[in-house]
Short mmCIF file of C-alpha atoms in Angstrom, two decimals:
data_model
loop_
_atom_site.label_atom_id
_atom_site.label_comp_id
_atom_site.label_asym_id
_atom_site.label_seq_id
_atom_site.Cartn_x
_atom_site.Cartn_y
_atom_site.Cartn_z
CA UNK D 19 7.67 -17.64 13.88
CA UNK D 20 9.47 -20.32 11.87
CA UNK D 21 7.78 -23.65 12.40
CA UNK D 22 11.00 -25.15 13.92
CA UNK D 23 11.17 -22.53 16.66
CA UNK D 24 8.89 -22.01 19.59
CA UNK D 25 8.46 -18.44 20.82
CA UNK D 26 8.04 -19.57 24.42
CA UNK D 27 11.24 -21.63 24.24
CA UNK D 28 13.22 -18.63 22.95
CA UNK D 29 11.70 -16.38 25.63
CA UNK D 30 12.71 -18.92 28.27
CA UNK D 31 16.30 -18.92 26.97
CA UNK D 32 16.32 -15.13 27.35
CA UNK D 33 14.88 -15.27 30.88
CA UNK D 34 17.42 -17.92 31.96
CA UNK D 35 20.26 -15.99 30.24
CA UNK D 36 21.32 -19.04 28.23
CA UNK D 37 22.88 -16.83 25.58
CA UNK D 38 25.05 -19.48 23.91
CA UNK D 39 22.02 -21.67 23.15
CA UNK D 40 20.02 -18.60 22.14
CA UNK D 41 22.77 -17.45 19.75
CA UNK D 42 22.86 -20.90 18.10
CA UNK D 43 19.08 -20.92 17.71
CA UNK D 44 18.98 -17.40 16.25
CA UNK D 45 21.76 -18.25 13.79
CA UNK D 46 19.50 -20.86 12.18
CA UNK D 47 16.43 -18.63 11.95
CA UNK D 48 15.13 -16.44 9.17
CA UNK D 49 15.77 -12.69 9.70
CA UNK D 50 12.02 -11.92 9.48
CA UNK D 51 11.29 -14.41 12.29
CA UNK D 52 14.08 -12.94 14.41
CA UNK D 53 12.63 -9.44 13.95
CA UNK D 54 9.21 -10.72 15.07
CA UNK D 55 10.86 -12.32 18.11
CA UNK D 56 12.64 -9.05 19.01
CA UNK D 57 9.30 -7.20 18.82
CA UNK D 58 8.08 -9.42 21.69
CA UNK D 59 10.94 -8.38 24.01
CA UNK D 60 11.29 -5.31 26.19
CA UNK D 61 13.93 -2.73 25.23
CA UNK D 62 16.74 -4.06 27.44
CA UNK D 63 16.23 -7.66 26.30
CA UNK D 64 15.93 -6.55 22.67
CA UNK D 65 19.28 -4.75 22.77
CA UNK D 66 20.91 -7.71 24.52
CA UNK D 67 19.63 -10.26 21.98
CA UNK D 68 20.44 -7.97 19.03
CA UNK D 69 24.10 -7.86 20.15
CA UNK D 70 24.24 -11.68 19.93
CA UNK D 71 23.60 -11.58 16.18
CA UNK D 72 26.44 -11.68 13.62
CA UNK D 73 26.80 -8.22 12.03
CA UNK D 74 25.47 -9.26 8.58
CA UNK D 75 22.41 -10.94 10.12
CA UNK D 76 21.94 -8.02 12.53
CA UNK D 77 21.72 -5.61 9.60
CA UNK D 78 19.08 -7.73 7.86
CA UNK D 79 17.03 -8.06 11.06
CA UNK D 80 17.28 -4.31 11.68
CA UNK D 81 15.48 -3.53 8.39
CA UNK D 82 12.59 -5.87 9.32
CA UNK D 83 11.85 -4.29 12.71
CA UNK D 84 8.32 -2.92 12.28
CA UNK D 85 8.55 -0.13 14.83
CA UNK D 86 10.84 2.83 14.10
CA UNK D 87 10.91 3.50 17.86
CA UNK D 88 12.61 0.11 18.34
CA UNK D 89 15.13 0.98 15.64
CA UNK D 90 15.76 4.34 17.28
CA UNK D 91 16.34 2.75 20.71
CA UNK D 92 18.72 0.19 19.21
CA UNK D 93 20.70 2.94 17.47
CA UNK D 94 20.91 4.83 20.77
CA UNK D 95 22.14 1.72 22.63
CA UNK D 96 24.79 0.70 20.07
CA UNK D 97 28.31 2.09 20.28
CA UNK D 98 29.64 4.03 17.27
CA UNK D 99 31.69 0.98 16.26
CA UNK D 100 28.67 -1.36 16.47
CA UNK D 101 26.46 1.14 14.60
CA UNK D 102 29.09 1.54 11.87
CA UNK D 103 29.25 -2.26 11.44
CA UNK D 104 25.47 -2.50 11.06
CA UNK D 105 25.32 0.43 8.62
CA UNK D 106 28.14 -1.06 6.55
CA UNK D 107 26.04 -4.19 6.03
CA UNK D 108 22.86 -2.30 5.08
CA UNK D 109 21.96 -1.58 1.49
CA UNK D 110 21.80 2.12 0.75
CA UNK D 111 18.03 2.23 0.11
CA UNK D 112 17.38 0.54 3.48
CA UNK D 113 19.56 3.14 5.22
CA UNK D 114 17.60 5.92 3.52
CA UNK D 115 14.27 4.33 4.58
CA UNK D 116 15.48 4.26 8.19
CA UNK D 117 16.77 7.86 8.11
CA UNK D 118 13.47 9.20 6.71
CA UNK D 119 11.58 8.12 9.85
CA UNK D 120 14.18 9.13 12.44
CA UNK D 121 14.45 12.35 14.50
CA UNK D 122 17.25 14.80 13.64
CA UNK D 123 19.64 13.78 16.44
CA UNK D 124 19.51 10.11 15.38
CA UNK D 125 19.92 11.03 11.69
CA UNK D 126 23.05 13.06 12.46
CA UNK D 127 24.53 10.11 14.36
CA UNK D 128 23.80 7.71 11.48
CA UNK D 129 25.37 10.08 8.95
CA UNK D 130 28.35 10.63 11.23
CA UNK D 131 29.03 6.88 11.18
CA UNK D 132 28.98 6.51 7.39
CA UNK D 133 31.82 7.24 5.01
CA UNK D 134 31.88 10.39 2.85
CA UNK D 135 30.80 8.62 -0.34
CA UNK D 136 27.84 6.87 1.33
CA UNK D 137 26.81 10.08 3.09
CA UNK D 138 26.77 11.90 -0.26
CA UNK D 139 24.62 9.18 -1.86
CA UNK D 140 22.20 9.19 1.10
CA UNK D 141 21.78 12.97 0.87
CA UNK D 142 21.15 12.68 -2.87
CA UNK D 143 18.45 10.03 -2.37
CA UNK D 144 16.82 12.04 0.43
CA UNK D 145 16.41 14.99 -1.94
CA UNK D 146 14.12 13.06 -4.30
CA UNK D 147 10.37 13.63 -3.79
CA UNK D 148 8.84 11.21 -1.26
CA UNK D 149 6.60 9.49 -3.82
CA UNK D 150 9.18 9.31 -6.63
CA UNK D 151 11.14 6.39 -8.07
CA UNK D 152 14.34 8.13 -6.91
CA UNK D 153 13.25 7.88 -3.27
CA UNK D 154 13.06 4.05 -3.33
CA UNK D 155 15.95 3.20 -5.65
CA UNK D 156 19.35 1.87 -4.59
CA UNK D 157 22.65 2.92 -6.11
CA UNK D 158 24.19 -0.48 -5.39
CA UNK D 159 24.09 -2.34 -8.72
CA UNK D 160 26.58 -4.01 -11.05
CA UNK D 161 27.37 -2.17 -14.28
CA UNK D 162 29.53 -3.56 -17.10
CA UNK D 163 31.27 -2.07 -20.14
CA UNK D 164 30.03 -3.09 -23.61
CA UNK D 165 33.59 -3.81 -24.82
CA UNK D 166 34.43 -6.07 -21.87
CA UNK D 167 34.50 -9.84 -22.45
CA UNK D 168 32.37 -12.30 -20.49
CA UNK D 169 35.50 -13.45 -18.64
CA UNK D 170 36.43 -9.89 -17.66
CA UNK D 171 32.84 -9.21 -16.60
CA UNK D 172 32.70 -12.27 -14.34
CA UNK D 173 35.91 -11.10 -12.71
CA UNK D 174 34.31 -7.71 -12.08
CA UNK D 175 31.15 -9.27 -10.63
CA UNK D 176 33.27 -11.37 -8.22
CA UNK D 177 35.18 -8.25 -7.20
CA UNK D 178 32.27 -5.84 -6.59
CA UNK D 179 29.16 -8.05 -6.42
CA UNK D 180 29.33 -8.87 -2.71
CA UNK D 181 28.06 -5.41 -1.72
CA UNK D 182 25.44 -5.10 -4.45
CA UNK D 183 21.72 -5.63 -3.99
CA UNK D 184 21.49 -7.92 -7.02
CA UNK D 185 24.10 -9.51 -9.31
CA UNK D 186 21.83 -11.60 -11.50
CA UNK D 187 20.86 -8.62 -13.66
CA UNK D 188 23.80 -6.46 -14.77
CA UNK D 189 23.52 -3.12 -16.56
CA UNK D 190 25.68 -2.16 -19.52
CA UNK D 191 26.77 1.49 -19.50
CA UNK D 192 29.22 3.74 -21.29
CA UNK D 193 29.99 7.13 -19.78
CA UNK D 194 27.18 6.30 -17.32
CA UNK D 195 24.59 6.19 -20.16
CA UNK D 196 22.40 3.06 -20.03
CA UNK D 197 22.95 0.99 -23.20
CA UNK D 198 21.48 -2.39 -22.30
CA UNK D 199 21.06 -5.17 -19.80
CA UNK D 200 22.57 -8.65 -19.53
CA UNK D 201 21.78 -11.50 -17.13
CA UNK D 202 24.25 -13.86 -15.51
CA UNK D 203 22.40 -16.73 -17.22
CA UNK D 204 23.14 -15.23 -20.65
CA UNK D 205 26.79 -14.76 -19.70
CA UNK D 206 27.12 -18.33 -18.40
CA UNK D 207 25.80 -19.67 -21.70
CA UNK D 208 28.21 -17.52 -23.75
CA UNK D 209 31.89 -18.08 -24.57
CA UNK D 210 34.39 -16.32 -22.28
CA UNK D 211 35.78 -14.23 -25.16
CA UNK D 212 32.33 -12.89 -26.18
CA UNK D 213 31.89 -9.13 -25.85
CA UNK D 214 29.10 -7.97 -23.51
CA UNK D 215 27.89 -5.55 -26.20
CA UNK D 216 27.14 -8.54 -28.47
CA UNK D 217 24.93 -10.40 -26.00
CA UNK D 218 23.23 -7.55 -24.13
CA UNK D 219 19.52 -6.81 -24.52
CA UNK D 220 19.18 -3.27 -25.85
CA UNK D 221 15.41 -2.97 -25.51
CA UNK D 222 15.57 -1.97 -21.82
CA UNK D 223 12.58 -0.91 -19.77
CA UNK D 224 13.54 1.97 -17.48
CA UNK D 225 11.96 4.77 -15.43
CA UNK D 226 13.03 8.30 -14.57
CA UNK D 227 13.93 9.44 -11.06
CA UNK D 228 10.78 11.58 -10.67
CA UNK D 229 8.26 8.97 -11.88
CA UNK D 230 5.55 8.10 -9.35
CA UNK D 231 6.68 5.15 -7.25
CA UNK D 232 3.19 3.54 -7.32
CA UNK D 233 3.24 3.50 -11.13
CA UNK D 234 6.74 2.01 -11.00
CA UNK D 235 5.61 -0.73 -8.59
CA UNK D 236 2.76 -1.66 -10.94
CA UNK D 237 5.32 -2.17 -13.74
CA UNK D 238 6.92 -5.02 -11.78
CA UNK D 239 3.62 -6.90 -11.78
CA UNK D 240 2.78 -6.00 -15.38
CA UNK D 241 6.11 -7.01 -16.92
CA UNK D 242 7.25 -9.68 -14.41
CA UNK D 243 10.42 -7.80 -13.45
CA UNK D 244 12.95 -8.49 -10.69
CA UNK D 245 14.76 -5.17 -11.07
CA UNK D 246 14.18 -1.91 -12.93
CA UNK D 247 16.83 0.68 -13.88
CA UNK D 248 16.31 4.33 -12.95
CA UNK D 249 17.75 6.99 -15.27
CA UNK D 250 18.00 10.78 -15.17
CA UNK D 251 16.92 13.21 -17.89
CA UNK D 252 19.98 12.35 -20.02
CA UNK D 253 19.52 8.55 -19.85
CA UNK D 254 22.36 8.18 -17.35
CA UNK D 255 21.89 5.23 -15.01
CA UNK D 256 21.60 6.51 -11.43
CA UNK D 257 20.09 3.52 -9.63
CA UNK D 258 17.86 0.47 -9.70
CA UNK D 259 14.62 -0.54 -7.99
CA UNK D 260 14.34 -4.17 -6.90
CA UNK D 261 11.20 -6.27 -6.58
CA UNK D 262 11.27 -6.22 -2.75
CA UNK D 263 11.15 -2.42 -2.80
CA UNK D 264 8.23 -2.55 -5.27
CA UNK D 265 6.32 -4.96 -3.00
CA UNK D 266 6.83 -2.57 -0.05
CA UNK D 267 5.34 0.27 -2.12
CA UNK D 268 2.32 -1.82 -3.18
CA UNK D 269 1.65 -2.88 0.43
CA UNK D 270 2.00 0.71 1.65
CA UNK D 271 -0.30 2.11 -1.06
CA UNK D 272 -2.90 -0.65 -0.57
CA UNK D 273 -3.01 0.01 3.18
CA UNK D 274 -3.34 3.74 2.53
CA UNK D 275 -6.20 3.16 0.05
CA UNK D 276 -8.08 0.93 2.50
CA UNK D 277 -7.74 3.58 5.21
CA UNK D 278 -9.03 6.29 2.89
CA UNK D 279 -11.91 4.07 1.75
CA UNK D 280 -12.87 3.65 5.41
CA UNK D 281 -12.64 7.42 6.02
CA UNK D 282 -9.43 7.20 8.08
CA UNK D 283 -6.40 9.44 7.59
CA UNK D 284 -3.46 7.20 6.52
CA UNK D 285 -0.87 6.12 9.11
CA UNK D 286 2.42 4.27 8.61
CA UNK D 287 2.39 2.59 12.04
CA UNK D 288 1.09 -0.95 12.81
CA UNK D 289 -2.39 -0.98 14.37
CA UNK D 290 -1.42 -2.15 17.88
CA UNK D 291 1.51 0.29 18.03
CA UNK D 292 -0.66 3.30 17.20
CA UNK D 293 -1.78 5.15 20.32
CA UNK D 294 -5.43 5.84 21.18
CA UNK D 295 -5.00 9.62 20.77
CA UNK D 296 -3.26 9.17 17.40
CA UNK D 297 -6.01 6.80 16.20
CA UNK D 298 -8.65 9.32 17.31
CA UNK D 299 -6.91 12.09 15.35
CA UNK D 300 -6.87 9.95 12.19
CA UNK D 301 -10.59 9.13 12.39
CA UNK D 302 -12.36 12.20 13.74
CA UNK D 303 -11.87 14.61 10.77
CA UNK D 304 -13.71 12.39 8.30
CA UNK D 305 -16.35 11.38 10.84
CA UNK D 306 -16.98 15.06 11.57
CA UNK D 307 -17.25 15.90 7.86
CA UNK D 308 -19.54 12.94 7.13
CA UNK D 309 -21.72 13.72 10.16
CA UNK D 310 -22.20 17.32 9.03
CA UNK D 311 -22.88 16.28 5.42
CA UNK D 312 -25.39 13.69 6.65
CA UNK D 313 -27.48 16.51 8.15
CA UNK D 314 -28.68 17.14 4.59
CA UNK D 315 -30.72 13.94 4.83
CA UNK D 316 -32.35 15.32 7.99
CA UNK D 317 -33.19 18.57 6.18
CA UNK D 318 -34.79 16.61 3.32
CA UNK D 319 -36.89 14.50 5.72
CA UNK D 320 -38.01 17.63 7.59
CA UNK D 321 -39.04 19.36 4.35
CA UNK D 322 -41.29 16.40 3.50
CA UNK D 323 -42.71 16.09 7.01
CA UNK D 324 -46.26 16.70 5.84
CA UNK D 325 -45.99 13.87 3.29
CA UNK D 326 -44.74 11.51 5.99
CA UNK D 327 -47.59 12.50 8.30
CA UNK D 328 -50.06 11.75 5.52
CA UNK D 329 -48.54 8.30 4.92
CA UNK D 330 -46.59 7.23 8.03
CA UNK D 331 -45.73 3.77 6.63
CA UNK D 332 -43.30 5.40 4.16
CA UNK D 333 -40.93 6.14 7.07
CA UNK D 334 -40.29 2.46 7.81
CA UNK D 335 -38.77 1.86 4.35
CA UNK D 336 -36.24 4.73 4.46
CA UNK D 337 -33.41 2.66 6.09
CA UNK D 338 -33.79 -0.11 3.50
CA UNK D 339 -33.68 2.34 0.56
CA UNK D 340 -30.67 4.23 1.95
CA UNK D 341 -28.80 1.03 2.81
CA UNK D 342 -29.38 -0.58 -0.58
CA UNK D 343 -28.37 2.63 -2.37
CA UNK D 344 -25.18 2.92 -0.33
CA UNK D 345 -24.27 -0.71 -0.96
CA UNK D 346 -24.88 -0.34 -4.70
CA UNK D 347 -22.72 2.78 -4.90
CA UNK D 348 -19.95 1.15 -2.87
CA UNK D 349 -19.84 -1.86 -5.22
CA UNK D 350 -19.29 0.38 -8.23
CA UNK D 351 -16.79 2.68 -6.52
CA UNK D 352 -14.62 -0.17 -5.23
CA UNK D 353 -14.56 -1.84 -8.67
CA UNK D 354 -13.65 1.44 -10.41
CA UNK D 355 -11.03 2.43 -7.79
CA UNK D 356 -9.33 -0.95 -8.24
CA UNK D 357 -9.44 -0.60 -12.05
CA UNK D 358 -7.92 2.89 -11.77
CA UNK D 359 -5.13 1.70 -9.48
CA UNK D 360 -4.25 -1.12 -11.89
CA UNK D 361 -4.39 1.25 -14.90
CA UNK D 362 -7.23 -0.81 -16.43
CA UNK D 363 -9.30 2.35 -16.99
CA UNK D 364 -8.63 6.08 -17.19
CA UNK D 365 -10.80 9.19 -17.37
CA UNK D 366 -11.19 8.90 -21.16
CA UNK D 367 -13.06 5.61 -20.53
CA UNK D 368 -15.71 7.33 -18.39
CA UNK D 369 -18.52 6.88 -20.96
CA UNK D 370 -17.75 3.18 -21.42
CA UNK D 371 -17.68 2.68 -17.65
CA UNK D 372 -20.89 4.67 -17.23
CA UNK D 373 -22.71 2.69 -19.93
CA UNK D 374 -21.66 -0.62 -18.36
CA UNK D 375 -22.68 0.43 -14.83
CA UNK D 376 -26.07 1.76 -16.01
CA UNK D 377 -26.88 -1.58 -17.65
CA UNK D 378 -25.75 -3.48 -14.54
CA UNK D 379 -27.78 -1.06 -12.37
CA UNK D 380 -30.97 -1.60 -14.40
CA UNK D 381 -30.65 -5.38 -14.08
CA UNK D 382 -29.93 -5.14 -10.33
CA UNK D 383 -32.70 -2.58 -9.81
CA UNK D 384 -35.37 -4.67 -11.59
CA UNK D 385 -34.41 -7.80 -9.60
CA UNK D 386 -34.38 -5.94 -6.27
CA UNK D 387 -37.59 -4.04 -7.06
CA UNK D 388 -39.45 -7.19 -8.10
CA UNK D 389 -38.28 -9.15 -5.05
CA UNK D 390 -39.18 -6.27 -2.73
CA UNK D 391 -42.68 -5.90 -4.24
CA UNK D 392 -43.40 -9.58 -3.58
CA UNK D 393 -41.96 -9.31 -0.07
CA UNK D 394 -44.11 -6.24 0.76
CA UNK D 395 -47.28 -7.86 -0.53
CA UNK D 396 -46.73 -11.29 1.01
CA UNK D 397 -44.92 -10.52 4.25
CA UNK D 398 -45.90 -6.94 5.19
CA UNK D 399 -49.49 -6.91 3.95
CA UNK D 400 -50.61 -10.56 4.15
CA UNK D 401 -48.56 -12.25 6.90
CA UNK D 402 -48.14 -9.19 9.14
CA UNK D 403 -51.64 -7.87 8.43
CA UNK D 404 -50.54 -4.31 7.74
CA UNK D 405 -53.31 -2.61 5.74
CA UNK D 406 -51.21 0.51 5.18
CA UNK D 407 -48.94 -1.45 2.80
CA UNK D 408 -51.08 -1.03 -0.30
CA UNK D 409 -50.03 -1.99 -3.84
CA UNK D 410 -49.51 1.74 -4.55
CA UNK D 411 -47.19 2.13 -1.53
CA UNK D 412 -45.28 -0.98 -2.64
CA UNK D 413 -45.02 0.50 -6.15
CA UNK D 414 -43.60 3.76 -4.74
CA UNK D 415 -41.00 1.89 -2.67
CA UNK D 416 -39.99 -0.43 -5.54
CA UNK D 417 -39.73 2.35 -8.15
CA UNK D 418 -37.60 4.34 -5.69
CA UNK D 419 -35.44 1.30 -5.10
CA UNK D 420 -34.80 0.81 -8.81
CA UNK D 421 -33.99 4.48 -9.48
CA UNK D 422 -31.83 4.69 -6.35
CA UNK D 423 -29.72 1.72 -7.48
CA UNK D 424 -29.21 3.32 -10.91
CA UNK D 425 -28.27 6.70 -9.42
CA UNK D 426 -26.01 5.10 -6.80
CA UNK D 427 -24.06 3.15 -9.40
CA UNK D 428 -23.69 6.24 -11.60
CA UNK D 429 -22.36 8.23 -8.62
CA UNK D 430 -20.19 5.31 -7.50
CA UNK D 431 -18.42 4.93 -10.84
CA UNK D 432 -18.08 8.59 -11.87
CA UNK D 433 -16.88 10.23 -8.64
CA UNK D 434 -13.61 8.19 -8.36
CA UNK D 435 -12.84 8.87 -12.04
CA UNK D 436 -13.56 12.59 -11.60
CA UNK D 437 -11.33 12.62 -8.50
CA UNK D 438 -8.50 11.00 -10.46
CA UNK D 439 -8.91 13.60 -13.21
CA UNK D 440 -8.54 16.57 -10.84
CA UNK D 441 -5.63 15.00 -8.93
CA UNK D 442 -7.45 13.71 -5.82
CA UNK D 443 -6.86 10.13 -4.63
CA UNK D 444 -9.86 8.11 -5.96
CA UNK D 445 -9.89 6.06 -2.73
CA UNK D 446 -11.31 9.12 -0.94
CA UNK D 447 -14.47 8.75 -3.04
CA UNK D 448 -15.32 5.40 -1.49
CA UNK D 449 -17.99 3.94 0.78
CA UNK D 450 -18.57 6.65 3.44
CA UNK D 451 -18.51 9.62 1.05
CA UNK D 452 -20.66 7.98 -1.63
CA UNK D 453 -23.12 6.58 0.94
CA UNK D 454 -23.75 10.10 2.26
CA UNK D 455 -24.50 11.42 -1.25
CA UNK D 456 -26.69 8.43 -2.13
CA UNK D 457 -28.69 8.78 1.11
CA UNK D 458 -29.72 12.29 0.11
CA UNK D 459 -30.49 11.25 -3.49
CA UNK D 460 -32.61 8.26 -2.41
CA UNK D 461 -34.75 10.48 -0.16
CA UNK D 462 -35.29 13.06 -2.89
CA UNK D 463 -36.33 10.31 -5.33
CA UNK D 464 -38.53 8.64 -2.69
CA UNK D 465 -40.53 11.73 -1.79
CA UNK D 466 -40.78 12.92 -5.39
CA UNK D 467 -42.33 9.58 -6.48
CA UNK D 468 -44.52 9.37 -3.37
CA UNK D 469 -45.87 12.88 -3.94
CA UNK D 470 -46.89 12.12 -7.54
CA UNK D 471 -48.13 8.53 -7.17
CA UNK D 472 -49.87 8.82 -3.81
CA UNK D 473 -50.90 12.47 -4.22
CA UNK D 474 -49.69 13.50 -0.76
#
């Protein structure tokens, strides 16, 4: 909540039905804070408070409601006139975002309460692929003619700018073809009689309607943009993407990557609003797959049962070797996945990445192996008086540790890059998946070294 407003005070105003005071308080609040306040109310209270809001503020608040179920209930409670007023105040891309998550009966009611032109634009935007630039763009932008003067252009901005998502950046078009871009600042600093074509910037960065929306969002960060034009195959301007839409995409993709890295199927609902059954469904497939794949480690241990019986002390170091290997692989995979998402590396850099990770792995492995050898000799053998921890056993464990770290980092850096190459999300190749592979590798290395060094 905004620091000037107390949630409990607002709730008390609702309970006491002091709607005049509540309306005054809401009118001075930020729309994001109001949406958070509405989320705390039950459905009847939420609808009642929503009706107190001026129509322009109500539209803004509506887009910030986190739960689509709340939006759906509000739409159901509003009269056609009230719904039409809210929709008239919404930007087109926000309307499309709402429609995408709504059931068919609600969608038909929304479309029924929009004018023919808006309905046509909504249908056009809904036809773009879900992950494309076209799906997140808005068609509400200011375009100017290259032959118009600054004075004429300002008149046009005053006439049409009220309903546009941004007026600071204006696009110069002729026959709908994008020619350049001009900012209001440039126009303010130019004489009224100056032609727009003489002051526009012709080196315009643009994207096509079918470009991946995650790549588009990264461009905002890379080039410091506030808006980005979207063109079709013939360079005709069809829409723009604004920085707030790009931030939504980045947040959505980051959340999705974290869920995949934790072996959870992605969900677009907030954590506390996701049901237990739905959460179970998102987690159990990966857990089942990882559990079954982890049985390979059991098969490996069983196949070397005679070696373990001959030197029982080896068993106690298996968790440490597996854990260290998994951690090493996870470090590399997370670093590479982040680099891939930021376009810092691509598959052609695989050898450079591999060479770097191998050198890092050798340094880490030597340090860990050396520290572990000292620990085994001082703590396990001397302080804990365990005669089974001989220098040869310590050598086996430490050599395994070093080789495991190297293998883990190789697996951790190459699997995400290979996944990217074949079209799989690199985030899938993160901690749980890599840990399972490294567990099996560490055991194979462990028993191979133990068999040769200890002769068991």
